[in-house]
Structures are given as structure tokens and as C-alpha cells.
Amino acid sequence: MTSEPEATGLRLLVVDDEEQILELLDLTLTMQGYQVCTASGGPQALAVLECQSVDVIIMDVLMTPWDGFETVRQLQSTVHPLPPIVFLSGLNRPDSMPEFGSDVVVDYLLKPFRPSELMVVIDRTWATRRQTSQED
């Protein structure tokens, strides 16, 4: 028996340049009760966030034309406040993870992962953002 995610109904933006991964994450997260919109790369993510707000961004690290880290830098200049971000990558977490500032909540999930692991990370990231917002 699986438990419902703590944050069912959260609005998620999933960003990945691999269409199959994007579709799989969209389907999986929608079935778990999340509201999902997708973007096939950094520039499209920026366009989506200019017209709608989301609660959490799920983003691949290795993308073109902007990788996930560059996408965050681009978003920081236009999206305020920046939603918490969960990076997905087949590579181990880099030793020198970019510092995006104290106001940006970031988590990292190594591929391959189980859907339940992703939901735990999404919920944890959202809870961290809520806690940070309450402390301000």
C-alpha cells in the first residue's frame, strides 16, 4: 500500500530535453495527484514561468541549449521568488555544486530513481521552502 504524497495538488514544472523522460514524469506525477506542466529545455521553462506560477521545479541537469544550472541562473534574473528546484541527473552530485544563494532551495536526485523516491524529494523540498518562508 502506498501513501499519498504530503503535498498532493502541488503545481510542478518538469524540465527535460528528452521527450520520453518528460512524458514519463508527467504521467507518473499526474497519477500521484500533482498538477504538472512541462518544458523541453531552459528557454521554454523561462517562458512557462513568465505566464504561470509553480510550487516546485523538477529539472534535468544535462540539457541543451542551457544545462540545468544555467537555466536556474537565467530564471533567477526574472522569476521572483524562484520556486524550489529538484535536479535530476545520471551523474553523481557534483562536488562543486553551484551556489545559487540562500533564497533558492535546491535538492538533487540521482537517476535512475523510483517514483516514490522522487515524491519524497518533492515533498521534502516543498516543506523546506514552506519552513524557510515562515522564518522570514
CSV table of N, CA and C in Angstrom, one decimal:
chain,number,residue,atom,x,y,z
A,1,MET,N,0.8,-1.2,0.0
A,1,MET,CA,0.0,0.0,0.0
A,1,MET,C,0.9,1.2,0.0
A,2,THR,N,0.6,2.2,-0.9
A,2,THR,CA,1.4,3.4,-1.0
A,2,THR,C,0.7,4.6,-0.3
A,3,SER,N,1.4,5.5,0.3
A,3,SER,CA,0.8,6.6,0.9
A,3,SER,C,0.7,7.8,-0.1
A,4,GLU,N,-0.3,8.6,0.0
A,4,GLU,CA,-0.4,9.8,-0.8
A,4,GLU,C,0.7,10.7,-0.5
A,5,PRO,N,1.2,11.5,-1.5
A,5,PRO,CA,2.2,12.5,-1.2
A,5,PRO,C,1.6,13.5,-0.2
A,6,GLU,N,2.5,14.0,0.7
A,6,GLU,CA,2.0,15.0,1.6
A,6,GLU,C,1.5,16.3,0.9
A,7,ALA,N,2.1,16.6,-0.2
A,7,ALA,CA,1.8,17.8,-0.9
A,7,ALA,C,1.0,17.6,-2.2
A,8,THR,N,0.0,16.7,-2.2
A,8,THR,CA,-0.8,16.4,-3.3
A,8,THR,C,-1.4,17.7,-3.8
A,9,GLY,N,-1.4,17.9,-5.1
A,9,GLY,CA,-2.0,19.2,-5.6
A,9,GLY,C,-1.0,20.2,-5.9
A,10,LEU,N,0.3,20.0,-5.5
A,10,LEU,CA,1.3,20.9,-5.8
A,10,LEU,C,1.4,21.1,-7.3
A,11,ARG,N,1.7,22.3,-7.7
A,11,ARG,CA,2.0,22.6,-9.2
A,11,ARG,C,3.4,22.5,-9.5
A,12,LEU,N,3.7,21.5,-10.4
A,12,LEU,CA,5.1,21.2,-10.7
A,12,LEU,C,5.4,21.6,-12.1
A,13,LEU,N,6.6,22.1,-12.4
A,13,LEU,CA,7.2,22.3,-13.7
A,13,LEU,C,8.3,21.3,-13.9
A,14,VAL,N,8.1,20.4,-14.9
A,14,VAL,CA,9.1,19.4,-15.1
A,14,VAL,C,9.9,19.8,-16.4
A,15,VAL,N,11.2,19.9,-16.3
A,15,VAL,CA,12.0,20.4,-17.4
A,15,VAL,C,13.1,19.3,-17.8
A,16,ASP,N,13.0,18.9,-19.0
A,16,ASP,CA,13.9,17.8,-19.5
A,16,ASP,C,13.9,17.9,-21.0
A,17,ASP,N,15.1,17.8,-21.6
A,17,ASP,CA,15.1,17.8,-23.1
A,17,ASP,C,14.9,16.5,-23.8
A,18,GLU,N,14.7,15.4,-23.0
A,18,GLU,CA,14.4,14.1,-23.5
A,18,GLU,C,12.9,13.9,-23.4
A,19,GLU,N,12.2,13.9,-24.6
A,19,GLU,CA,10.7,13.8,-24.6
A,19,GLU,C,10.2,12.6,-23.9
A,20,GLN,N,10.8,11.5,-24.0
A,20,GLN,CA,10.3,10.3,-23.3
A,20,GLN,C,10.3,10.4,-21.8
A,21,ILE,N,11.4,11.0,-21.3
A,21,ILE,CA,11.5,11.2,-19.8
A,21,ILE,C,10.4,12.2,-19.4
A,22,LEU,N,10.3,13.3,-20.2
A,22,LEU,CA,9.3,14.3,-19.9
A,22,LEU,C,7.9,13.7,-19.8
A,23,GLU,N,7.5,12.9,-20.8
A,23,GLU,CA,6.2,12.3,-20.8
A,23,GLU,C,6.0,11.3,-19.6
A,24,LEU,N,7.1,10.5,-19.3
A,24,LEU,CA,7.0,9.6,-18.2
A,24,LEU,C,6.8,10.3,-16.9
A,25,LEU,N,7.6,11.3,-16.6
A,25,LEU,CA,7.5,12.1,-15.4
A,25,LEU,C,6.1,12.8,-15.3
A,26,ASP,N,5.6,13.3,-16.4
A,26,ASP,CA,4.3,14.0,-16.4
A,26,ASP,C,3.2,13.0,-16.0
A,27,LEU,N,3.2,11.8,-16.7
A,27,LEU,CA,2.2,10.8,-16.4
A,27,LEU,C,2.3,10.3,-14.9
A,28,THR,N,3.5,10.0,-14.5
A,28,THR,CA,3.7,9.5,-13.1
A,28,THR,C,3.3,10.5,-12.1
A,29,LEU,N,3.7,11.7,-12.2
A,29,LEU,CA,3.4,12.7,-11.2
A,29,LEU,C,1.9,13.1,-11.2
A,30,THR,N,1.3,13.2,-12.4
A,30,THR,CA,-0.1,13.5,-12.5
A,30,THR,C,-0.9,12.4,-11.8
A,31,MET,N,-0.5,11.1,-12.0
A,31,MET,CA,-1.2,10.0,-11.4
A,31,MET,C,-1.1,10.1,-9.9
A,32,GLN,N,-0.1,10.7,-9.3
A,32,GLN,CA,0.0,10.9,-7.9
A,32,GLN,C,-0.6,12.1,-7.3
A,33,GLY,N,-1.3,12.8,-8.2
A,33,GLY,CA,-2.1,14.0,-7.7
A,33,GLY,C,-1.5,15.3,-7.9
A,34,TYR,N,-0.3,15.4,-8.5
A,34,TYR,CA,0.4,16.7,-8.7
A,34,TYR,C,-0.2,17.3,-10.0
A,35,GLN,N,-0.2,18.6,-10.1
A,35,GLN,CA,-0.6,19.3,-11.3
A,35,GLN,C,0.7,19.6,-12.0
A,36,VAL,N,0.9,19.1,-13.2
A,36,VAL,CA,2.2,19.1,-13.9
A,36,VAL,C,2.1,19.9,-15.2
A,37,CYS,N,3.1,20.8,-15.4
A,37,CYS,CA,3.3,21.4,-16.7
A,37,CYS,C,4.7,21.0,-17.1
A,38,THR,N,5.0,21.0,-18.4
A,38,THR,CA,6.3,20.6,-18.8
A,38,THR,C,7.0,21.6,-19.7
A,39,ALA,N,8.3,21.5,-19.8
A,39,ALA,CA,9.1,22.3,-20.7
A,39,ALA,C,10.3,21.5,-21.2
A,40,SER,N,10.6,21.6,-22.5
A,40,SER,CA,11.6,20.8,-23.1
A,40,SER,C,13.0,21.4,-23.0
A,41,GLY,N,13.2,22.4,-22.2
A,41,GLY,CA,14.5,23.0,-22.0
A,41,GLY,C,14.4,24.3,-21.2
A,42,GLY,N,15.6,24.9,-21.0
A,42,GLY,CA,15.6,26.1,-20.2
A,42,GLY,C,14.8,27.2,-20.7
A,43,PRO,N,15.0,27.6,-22.0
A,43,PRO,CA,14.3,28.7,-22.6
A,43,PRO,C,12.8,28.5,-22.5
A,44,GLN,N,12.3,27.3,-22.7
A,44,GLN,CA,10.8,27.0,-22.6
A,44,GLN,C,10.4,27.1,-21.1
A,45,ALA,N,11.2,26.7,-20.2
A,45,ALA,CA,10.9,26.8,-18.8
A,45,ALA,C,10.7,28.3,-18.4
A,46,LEU,N,11.6,29.1,-18.9
A,46,LEU,CA,11.5,30.6,-18.6
A,46,LEU,C,10.2,31.1,-19.2
A,47,ALA,N,9.8,30.7,-20.4
A,47,ALA,CA,8.6,31.1,-21.0
A,47,ALA,C,7.4,30.7,-20.2
A,48,VAL,N,7.4,29.5,-19.7
A,48,VAL,CA,6.3,28.9,-18.9
A,48,VAL,C,6.2,29.8,-17.6
A,49,LEU,N,7.3,30.0,-16.9
A,49,LEU,CA,7.2,30.7,-15.6
A,49,LEU,C,6.9,32.2,-15.8
A,50,GLU,N,7.0,32.7,-17.0
A,50,GLU,CA,6.6,34.1,-17.2
A,50,GLU,C,5.1,34.2,-17.2
A,51,CYS,N,4.4,33.1,-17.5
A,51,CYS,CA,2.9,33.2,-17.6
A,51,CYS,C,2.2,32.5,-16.4
A,52,GLN,N,2.9,31.6,-15.7
A,52,GLN,CA,2.2,30.9,-14.6
A,52,GLN,C,3.2,30.6,-13.5
A,53,SER,N,2.6,30.4,-12.3
A,53,SER,CA,3.5,30.1,-11.2
A,53,SER,C,3.4,28.6,-10.9
A,54,VAL,N,4.5,28.1,-10.3
A,54,VAL,CA,4.5,26.7,-9.9
A,54,VAL,C,5.1,26.7,-8.5
A,55,ASP,N,4.9,25.5,-7.8
A,55,ASP,CA,5.4,25.3,-6.5
A,55,ASP,C,6.8,24.8,-6.4
A,56,VAL,N,7.1,23.8,-7.3
A,56,VAL,CA,8.4,23.1,-7.4
A,56,VAL,C,8.8,22.9,-8.8
A,57,ILE,N,10.1,23.1,-9.1
A,57,ILE,CA,10.6,22.8,-10.4
A,57,ILE,C,11.4,21.5,-10.3
A,58,ILE,N,11.1,20.5,-11.3
A,58,ILE,CA,11.9,19.3,-11.4
A,58,ILE,C,12.7,19.4,-12.7
A,59,MET,N,14.0,19.4,-12.6
A,59,MET,CA,14.8,19.7,-13.8
A,59,MET,C,16.0,18.8,-14.0
A,60,ASP,N,16.2,18.4,-15.2
A,60,ASP,CA,17.4,17.6,-15.6
A,60,ASP,C,18.6,18.5,-15.5
A,61,VAL,N,19.7,18.0,-15.2
A,61,VAL,CA,21.0,18.8,-15.2
A,61,VAL,C,21.5,18.9,-16.6
A,62,LEU,N,21.7,17.8,-17.3
A,62,LEU,CA,22.3,17.8,-18.6
A,62,LEU,C,21.3,18.0,-19.7
A,63,MET,N,21.2,19.3,-20.2
A,63,MET,CA,20.2,19.6,-21.2
A,63,MET,C,20.9,20.6,-22.2
A,64,THR,N,20.3,20.9,-23.3
A,64,THR,CA,20.8,21.9,-24.2
A,64,THR,C,19.6,22.8,-24.6
A,65,PRO,N,19.7,24.0,-24.9
A,65,PRO,CA,21.0,24.8,-25.0
A,65,PRO,C,21.6,25.2,-23.7
A,66,TRP,N,20.7,25.3,-22.6
A,66,TRP,CA,21.2,25.6,-21.3
A,66,TRP,C,21.2,24.3,-20.4
A,67,ASP,N,22.2,24.1,-19.7
A,67,ASP,CA,22.1,23.0,-18.7
A,67,ASP,C,21.2,23.4,-17.5
A,68,GLY,N,20.9,22.5,-16.6
A,68,GLY,CA,20.0,22.9,-15.5
A,68,GLY,C,20.6,24.0,-14.7
A,69,PHE,N,21.9,24.1,-14.4
A,69,PHE,CA,22.5,25.1,-13.6
A,69,PHE,C,22.3,26.5,-14.3
A,70,GLU,N,22.6,26.5,-15.6
A,70,GLU,CA,22.5,27.8,-16.3
A,70,GLU,C,21.0,28.2,-16.4
A,71,THR,N,20.1,27.3,-16.5
A,71,THR,CA,18.7,27.6,-16.5
A,71,THR,C,18.3,28.3,-15.2
A,72,VAL,N,18.8,27.7,-14.1
A,72,VAL,CA,18.5,28.4,-12.8
A,72,VAL,C,19.0,29.8,-12.8
A,73,ARG,N,20.2,30.0,-13.3
A,73,ARG,CA,20.8,31.4,-13.3
A,73,ARG,C,19.9,32.3,-14.1
A,74,GLN,N,19.4,31.8,-15.3
A,74,GLN,CA,18.5,32.6,-16.1
A,74,GLN,C,17.2,32.9,-15.4
A,75,LEU,N,16.7,31.9,-14.7
A,75,LEU,CA,15.4,32.1,-14.0
A,75,LEU,C,15.5,33.1,-12.9
A,76,GLN,N,16.7,33.1,-12.2
A,76,GLN,CA,16.9,33.9,-11.0
A,76,GLN,C,16.8,35.4,-11.4
A,77,SER,N,17.1,35.7,-12.7
A,77,SER,CA,17.0,37.1,-13.1
A,77,SER,C,15.6,37.6,-13.4
A,78,THR,N,14.7,36.7,-13.6
A,78,THR,CA,13.3,37.1,-14.0
A,78,THR,C,12.2,36.5,-13.1
A,79,VAL,N,12.4,35.4,-12.4
A,79,VAL,CA,11.3,34.8,-11.6
A,79,VAL,C,11.6,35.1,-10.1
A,80,HIS,N,10.7,35.8,-9.5
A,80,HIS,CA,10.8,36.1,-8.1
A,80,HIS,C,9.5,35.8,-7.3
A,81,PRO,N,9.5,35.1,-6.3
A,81,PRO,CA,10.6,34.2,-5.8
A,81,PRO,C,10.7,33.0,-6.7
A,82,LEU,N,11.9,32.5,-6.8
A,82,LEU,CA,12.2,31.3,-7.5
A,82,LEU,C,11.7,30.1,-6.8
A,83,PRO,N,10.9,29.2,-7.4
A,83,PRO,CA,10.4,28.0,-6.7
A,83,PRO,C,11.5,27.1,-6.3
A,84,PRO,N,11.4,26.2,-5.4
A,84,PRO,CA,12.4,25.2,-5.0
A,84,PRO,C,12.6,24.4,-6.3
A,85,ILE,N,13.9,23.9,-6.4
A,85,ILE,CA,14.3,23.1,-7.5
A,85,ILE,C,14.8,21.7,-7.1
A,86,VAL,N,14.4,20.7,-7.8
A,86,VAL,CA,14.9,19.3,-7.6
A,86,VAL,C,15.6,19.0,-8.9
A,87,PHE,N,17.0,18.9,-8.9
A,87,PHE,CA,17.7,18.5,-10.0
A,87,PHE,C,17.7,17.0,-10.2
A,88,LEU,N,17.6,16.5,-11.4
A,88,LEU,CA,17.7,15.1,-11.7
A,88,LEU,C,18.9,14.9,-12.6
A,89,SER,N,19.7,13.8,-12.3
A,89,SER,CA,20.9,13.6,-13.1
A,89,SER,C,21.4,12.2,-13.0
A,90,GLY,N,21.9,11.7,-14.1
A,90,GLY,CA,22.6,10.4,-14.1
A,90,GLY,C,24.0,10.4,-13.5
A,91,LEU,N,24.5,11.6,-13.3
A,91,LEU,CA,25.8,11.8,-12.7
A,91,LEU,C,25.7,12.1,-11.2
A,92,ASN,N,26.8,11.6,-10.5
A,92,ASN,CA,26.8,11.9,-9.1
A,92,ASN,C,26.7,13.4,-8.9
A,93,ARG,N,26.2,13.8,-7.7
A,93,ARG,CA,26.1,15.2,-7.3
A,93,ARG,C,27.5,15.8,-7.4
A,94,PRO,N,27.6,16.9,-8.2
A,94,PRO,CA,29.0,17.5,-8.3
A,94,PRO,C,29.5,18.0,-7.0
A,95,ASP,N,30.8,17.8,-6.8
A,95,ASP,CA,31.5,18.3,-5.5
A,95,ASP,C,31.3,19.8,-5.4
A,96,SER,N,31.4,20.4,-6.5
A,96,SER,CA,31.3,21.9,-6.5
A,96,SER,C,29.9,22.3,-7.1
A,97,MET,N,28.9,22.0,-6.4
A,97,MET,CA,27.5,22.3,-6.8
A,97,MET,C,27.5,23.9,-6.8
A,98,PRO,N,26.9,24.5,-7.9
A,98,PRO,CA,26.9,25.9,-7.9
A,98,PRO,C,26.1,26.5,-6.7
A,99,GLU,N,26.5,27.6,-6.2
A,99,GLU,CA,25.7,28.3,-5.2
A,99,GLU,C,24.8,29.3,-5.8
A,100,PHE,N,23.5,29.1,-5.6
A,100,PHE,CA,22.5,30.0,-6.2
A,100,PHE,C,22.0,31.0,-5.2
A,101,GLY,N,22.5,31.0,-4.0
A,101,GLY,CA,22.0,32.0,-3.0
A,101,GLY,C,21.1,31.3,-2.0
A,102,SER,N,21.0,32.0,-0.8
A,102,SER,CA,20.3,31.4,0.3
A,102,SER,C,18.8,31.3,0.1
A,103,ASP,N,18.3,32.1,-0.9
A,103,ASP,CA,16.9,32.1,-1.1
A,103,ASP,C,16.4,31.0,-2.1
A,104,VAL,N,17.3,30.2,-2.6
A,104,VAL,CA,17.0,29.2,-3.6
A,104,VAL,C,17.1,27.8,-2.9
A,105,VAL,N,16.0,27.1,-2.8
A,105,VAL,CA,16.0,25.8,-2.2
A,105,VAL,C,16.3,24.8,-3.3
A,106,VAL,N,17.4,24.0,-3.1
A,106,VAL,CA,17.8,23.0,-4.2
A,106,VAL,C,17.9,21.6,-3.5
A,107,ASP,N,17.5,20.6,-4.3
A,107,ASP,CA,17.7,19.2,-3.9
A,107,ASP,C,18.2,18.5,-5.2
A,108,TYR,N,18.7,17.3,-5.0
A,108,TYR,CA,19.4,16.6,-6.1
A,108,TYR,C,19.0,15.1,-6.0
A,109,LEU,N,18.5,14.5,-7.1
A,109,LEU,CA,18.2,13.1,-7.1
A,109,LEU,C,18.9,12.4,-8.2
A,110,LEU,N,19.6,11.3,-7.9
A,110,LEU,CA,20.4,10.6,-8.9
A,110,LEU,C,19.5,9.6,-9.6
A,111,LYS,N,19.6,9.6,-11.0
A,111,LYS,CA,18.9,8.7,-11.8
A,111,LYS,C,19.7,7.4,-11.8
A,112,PRO,N,19.1,6.2,-12.0
A,112,PRO,CA,17.7,6.0,-12.0
A,112,PRO,C,17.1,6.1,-10.6
A,113,PHE,N,15.8,6.4,-10.5
A,113,PHE,CA,15.2,6.5,-9.2
A,113,PHE,C,13.8,5.9,-9.4
A,114,ARG,N,13.2,5.6,-8.2
A,114,ARG,CA,11.8,5.1,-8.2
A,114,ARG,C,10.9,6.3,-8.1
A,115,PRO,N,9.7,6.2,-8.6
A,115,PRO,CA,8.8,7.4,-8.5
A,115,PRO,C,8.5,7.7,-7.0
A,116,SER,N,8.5,6.8,-6.1
A,116,SER,CA,8.3,7.1,-4.7
A,116,SER,C,9.5,7.9,-4.1
A,117,GLU,N,10.7,7.7,-4.6
A,117,GLU,CA,11.8,8.5,-4.2
A,117,GLU,C,11.7,9.9,-4.6
A,118,LEU,N,11.2,10.1,-5.9
A,118,LEU,CA,11.0,11.5,-6.4
A,118,LEU,C,10.0,12.2,-5.6
A,119,MET,N,8.9,11.5,-5.2
A,119,MET,CA,7.8,12.1,-4.5
A,119,MET,C,8.3,12.6,-3.1
A,120,VAL,N,9.2,11.7,-2.5
A,120,VAL,CA,9.7,12.1,-1.2
A,120,VAL,C,10.6,13.3,-1.3
A,121,VAL,N,11.4,13.4,-2.3
A,121,VAL,CA,12.3,14.6,-2.5
A,121,VAL,C,11.4,15.8,-2.8
A,122,ILE,N,10.4,15.7,-3.6
A,122,ILE,CA,9.5,16.8,-3.9
A,122,ILE,C,8.9,17.3,-2.6
A,123,ASP,N,8.3,16.4,-1.8
A,123,ASP,CA,7.7,16.8,-0.6
A,123,ASP,C,8.7,17.5,0.4
A,124,ARG,N,9.9,16.9,0.5
A,124,ARG,CA,10.9,17.4,1.4
A,124,ARG,C,11.3,18.8,0.9
A,125,THR,N,11.5,19.0,-0.4
A,125,THR,CA,11.9,20.3,-0.9
A,125,THR,C,10.8,21.3,-0.7
A,126,TRP,N,9.5,21.0,-0.9
A,126,TRP,CA,8.4,21.9,-0.7
A,126,TRP,C,8.3,22.2,0.8
A,127,ALA,N,8.5,21.3,1.7
A,127,ALA,CA,8.5,21.5,3.1
A,127,ALA,C,9.6,22.5,3.5
A,128,THR,N,10.8,22.3,3.0
A,128,THR,CA,11.9,23.2,3.3
A,128,THR,C,11.5,24.6,2.9
A,129,ARG,N,10.9,24.8,1.7
A,129,ARG,CA,10.6,26.1,1.2
A,129,ARG,C,9.5,26.7,2.1
A,130,ARG,N,8.5,25.9,2.6
A,130,ARG,CA,7.5,26.5,3.5
A,130,ARG,C,8.1,26.9,4.8
A,131,GLN,N,9.0,26.1,5.3
A,131,GLN,CA,9.7,26.4,6.6
A,131,GLN,C,10.5,27.7,6.4
A,132,THR,N,11.2,27.8,5.3
A,132,THR,CA,12.1,29.0,5.1
A,132,THR,C,11.2,30.2,5.0
A,133,SER,N,10.1,30.1,4.3
A,133,SER,CA,9.1,31.2,4.1
A,133,SER,C,8.6,31.7,5.5
A,134,GLN,N,8.3,30.7,6.3
A,134,GLN,CA,7.7,31.0,7.6
A,134,GLN,C,8.7,31.7,8.6
A,135,GLU,N,10.0,31.4,8.4
A,135,GLU,CA,11.0,32.0,9.2
A,135,GLU,C,11.3,33.5,8.8
A,136,ASP,N,11.0,33.8,7.6
A,136,ASP,CA,11.3,35.2,7.1
A,136,ASP,C,10.4,36.2,7.7
